[in-house]
Amino acid sequence: MNKPAAYCSAALLILAAAFSGSTLAADSKPAAAAAAPAAAAAPAHEITKEQAVEMALKAHPGEVTKAYQDSKKGKQTWEVKINGTDGKKWEVHYEIKTGALVSEESK
């Protein structure tokens, strides 16, 4: 093999090795990086009034007397009022955007 051909072959091998390593590194980084923003940017699951009633009854069995939109602690919520089988009257608030429990009070 002549010198120019040997240099070209060596240069191609070096470039191939350099790019294959960076390709593997590049492939692993976006997968991990893409997963985090996707989870953070995923839209929250809004809940319906019926879902809020169902969750409230699981937490405090009884009879629902009212269920309506309200705000509590600066969040839009479903307020569910229950006459509990435990003899207490419950007010339970679930955030509409996420379904998270905002508050529950007994009277």
PDB file of C-alpha atoms in Angstrom:
ATOM      1  CA  MET A   1       0.000   0.000   0.000  1.00  0.00           C
ATOM      2  CA  ASN A   2       1.396   3.436  -0.831  1.00  0.00           C
ATOM      3  CA  LYS A   3       1.773   6.201   1.787  1.00  0.00           C
ATOM      4  CA  PRO A   4      -1.128   8.458   0.642  1.00  0.00           C
ATOM      5  CA  ALA A   5      -3.543   5.529   0.687  1.00  0.00           C
ATOM      6  CA  ALA A   6      -2.275   4.474   4.136  1.00  0.00           C
ATOM      7  CA  TYR A   7      -2.775   8.010   5.505  1.00  0.00           C
ATOM      8  CA  CYS A   8      -6.273   8.197   4.063  1.00  0.00           C
ATOM      9  CA  SER A   9      -7.170   4.831   5.565  1.00  0.00           C
ATOM     10  CA  ALA A  10      -5.792   5.830   8.970  1.00  0.00           C
ATOM     11  CA  ALA A  11      -7.631   9.166   8.850  1.00  0.00           C
ATOM     12  CA  LEU A  12     -10.890   7.420   7.940  1.00  0.00           C
ATOM     13  CA  LEU A  13     -10.486   4.957  10.832  1.00  0.00           C
ATOM     14  CA  ILE A  14      -9.803   7.784  13.282  1.00  0.00           C
ATOM     15  CA  LEU A  15     -12.802   9.765  12.048  1.00  0.00           C
ATOM     16  CA  ALA A  16     -15.025   6.688  12.159  1.00  0.00           C
ATOM     17  CA  ALA A  17     -13.943   5.913  15.726  1.00  0.00           C
ATOM     18  CA  ALA A  18     -14.462   9.518  16.809  1.00  0.00           C
ATOM     19  CA  PHE A  19     -17.926   9.772  15.279  1.00  0.00           C
ATOM     20  CA  SER A  20     -19.106   6.369  16.477  1.00  0.00           C
ATOM     21  CA  GLY A  21     -18.201   7.278  20.077  1.00  0.00           C
ATOM     22  CA  SER A  22     -19.944  10.639  19.883  1.00  0.00           C
ATOM     23  CA  THR A  23     -22.966   9.054  18.235  1.00  0.00           C
ATOM     24  CA  LEU A  24     -23.327   6.591  21.091  1.00  0.00           C
ATOM     25  CA  ALA A  25     -22.931   9.366  23.635  1.00  0.00           C
ATOM     26  CA  ALA A  26     -25.366  11.543  21.739  1.00  0.00           C
ATOM     27  CA  ASP A  27     -27.877   8.698  21.537  1.00  0.00           C
ATOM     28  CA  SER A  28     -27.808   8.076  25.284  1.00  0.00           C
ATOM     29  CA  LYS A  29     -28.049  11.710  26.358  1.00  0.00           C
ATOM     30  CA  PRO A  30     -31.187  12.761  24.465  1.00  0.00           C
ATOM     31  CA  ALA A  31     -33.076   9.695  25.646  1.00  0.00           C
ATOM     32  CA  ALA A  32     -32.438  10.600  29.281  1.00  0.00           C
ATOM     33  CA  ALA A  33     -32.814  14.315  28.667  1.00  0.00           C
ATOM     34  CA  ALA A  34     -35.956  13.858  26.600  1.00  0.00           C
ATOM     35  CA  ALA A  35     -37.600  11.750  29.306  1.00  0.00           C
ATOM     36  CA  ALA A  36     -37.269  14.404  32.007  1.00  0.00           C
ATOM     37  CA  PRO A  37     -38.795  17.314  30.063  1.00  0.00           C
ATOM     38  CA  ALA A  38     -41.531  15.081  28.715  1.00  0.00           C
ATOM     39  CA  ALA A  39     -42.523  14.108  32.235  1.00  0.00           C
ATOM     40  CA  ALA A  40     -42.304  17.691  33.465  1.00  0.00           C
ATOM     41  CA  ALA A  41     -44.176  19.097  30.475  1.00  0.00           C
ATOM     42  CA  ALA A  42     -46.850  16.405  30.435  1.00  0.00           C
ATOM     43  CA  PRO A  43     -50.235  18.039  30.778  1.00  0.00           C
ATOM     44  CA  ALA A  44     -51.925  17.407  34.089  1.00  0.00           C
ATOM     45  CA  HIS A  45     -54.987  15.199  33.956  1.00  0.00           C
ATOM     46  CA  GLU A  46     -58.122  17.197  34.758  1.00  0.00           C
ATOM     47  CA  ILE A  47     -60.768  15.399  36.754  1.00  0.00           C
ATOM     48  CA  THR A  48     -64.514  15.533  36.307  1.00  0.00           C
ATOM     49  CA  LYS A  49     -67.033  16.266  39.020  1.00  0.00           C
ATOM     50  CA  GLU A  50     -68.024  12.591  38.968  1.00  0.00           C
ATOM     51  CA  GLN A  51     -64.418  11.532  39.571  1.00  0.00           C
ATOM     52  CA  ALA A  52     -64.122  13.979  42.480  1.00  0.00           C
ATOM     53  CA  VAL A  53     -67.335  12.583  44.000  1.00  0.00           C
ATOM     54  CA  GLU A  54     -66.041   9.029  43.606  1.00  0.00           C
ATOM     55  CA  MET A  55     -62.720   9.876  45.299  1.00  0.00           C
ATOM     56  CA  ALA A  56     -64.464  11.728  48.124  1.00  0.00           C
ATOM     57  CA  LEU A  57     -66.825   8.815  48.778  1.00  0.00           C
ATOM     58  CA  LYS A  58     -63.885   6.393  48.911  1.00  0.00           C
ATOM     59  CA  ALA A  59     -62.256   8.570  51.556  1.00  0.00           C
ATOM     60  CA  HIS A  60     -65.485   9.338  53.450  1.00  0.00           C
ATOM     61  CA  PRO A  61     -68.391   6.945  52.769  1.00  0.00           C
ATOM     62  CA  GLY A  62     -71.848   8.476  53.047  1.00  0.00           C
ATOM     63  CA  GLU A  63     -74.321  10.546  51.096  1.00  0.00           C
ATOM     64  CA  VAL A  64     -73.202  13.369  48.801  1.00  0.00           C
ATOM     65  CA  THR A  65     -75.293  16.480  49.424  1.00  0.00           C
ATOM     66  CA  LYS A  66     -73.501  18.849  47.006  1.00  0.00           C
ATOM     67  CA  ALA A  67     -70.698  18.817  44.459  1.00  0.00           C
ATOM     68  CA  TYR A  68     -69.644  21.953  42.623  1.00  0.00           C
ATOM     69  CA  GLN A  69     -66.724  24.043  41.377  1.00  0.00           C
ATOM     70  CA  ASP A  70     -65.089  26.249  43.970  1.00  0.00           C
ATOM     71  CA  SER A  71     -61.682  27.672  44.794  1.00  0.00           C
ATOM     72  CA  LYS A  72     -59.595  26.731  47.793  1.00  0.00           C
ATOM     73  CA  LYS A  73     -56.076  27.843  48.695  1.00  0.00           C
ATOM     74  CA  GLY A  74     -55.816  29.693  45.368  1.00  0.00           C
ATOM     75  CA  LYS A  75     -56.669  26.629  43.275  1.00  0.00           C
ATOM     76  CA  GLN A  76     -59.724  25.772  41.190  1.00  0.00           C
ATOM     77  CA  THR A  77     -61.326  22.801  42.922  1.00  0.00           C
ATOM     78  CA  TRP A  78     -64.279  20.478  43.024  1.00  0.00           C
ATOM     79  CA  GLU A  79     -65.891  20.787  46.442  1.00  0.00           C
ATOM     80  CA  VAL A  80     -67.779  17.694  47.552  1.00  0.00           C
ATOM     81  CA  LYS A  81     -70.017  17.824  50.641  1.00  0.00           C
ATOM     82  CA  ILE A  82     -70.856  14.522  52.300  1.00  0.00           C
ATOM     83  CA  ASN A  83     -73.025  13.437  55.216  1.00  0.00           C
ATOM     84  CA  GLY A  84     -70.680  10.673  56.333  1.00  0.00           C
ATOM     85  CA  THR A  85     -71.660   7.292  57.713  1.00  0.00           C
ATOM     86  CA  ASP A  86     -69.344   8.206  60.604  1.00  0.00           C
ATOM     87  CA  GLY A  87     -71.861  10.901  61.669  1.00  0.00           C
ATOM     88  CA  LYS A  88     -69.669  13.785  60.463  1.00  0.00           C
ATOM     89  CA  LYS A  89     -70.302  16.272  57.665  1.00  0.00           C
ATOM     90  CA  TRP A  90     -67.339  16.410  55.320  1.00  0.00           C
ATOM     91  CA  GLU A  91     -66.130  19.044  52.852  1.00  0.00           C
ATOM     92  CA  VAL A  92     -63.505  17.687  50.516  1.00  0.00           C
ATOM     93  CA  HIS A  93     -61.681  19.761  47.856  1.00  0.00           C
ATOM     94  CA  TYR A  94     -59.841  18.245  44.869  1.00  0.00           C
ATOM     95  CA  GLU A  95     -57.832  20.356  42.445  1.00  0.00           C
ATOM     96  CA  ILE A  96     -59.532  20.219  39.040  1.00  0.00           C
ATOM     97  CA  LYS A  97     -56.289  20.317  37.029  1.00  0.00           C
ATOM     98  CA  THR A  98     -54.520  17.439  38.796  1.00  0.00           C
ATOM     99  CA  GLY A  99     -57.006  15.620  40.996  1.00  0.00           C
ATOM    100  CA  ALA A 100     -54.819  16.293  44.031  1.00  0.00           C
ATOM    101  CA  LEU A 101     -56.474  16.587  47.424  1.00  0.00           C
ATOM    102  CA  VAL A 102     -56.384  20.258  48.474  1.00  0.00           C
ATOM    103  CA  SER A 103     -58.259  19.983  51.773  1.00  0.00           C
ATOM    104  CA  GLU A 104     -60.734  17.939  53.758  1.00  0.00           C
ATOM    105  CA  GLU A 105     -62.628  19.211  56.758  1.00  0.00           C
ATOM    106  CA  SER A 106     -65.153  17.595  59.060  1.00  0.00           C
ATOM    107  CA  LYS A 107     -67.834  19.383  61.022  1.00  0.00           C
TER     108      LYS A 107
END
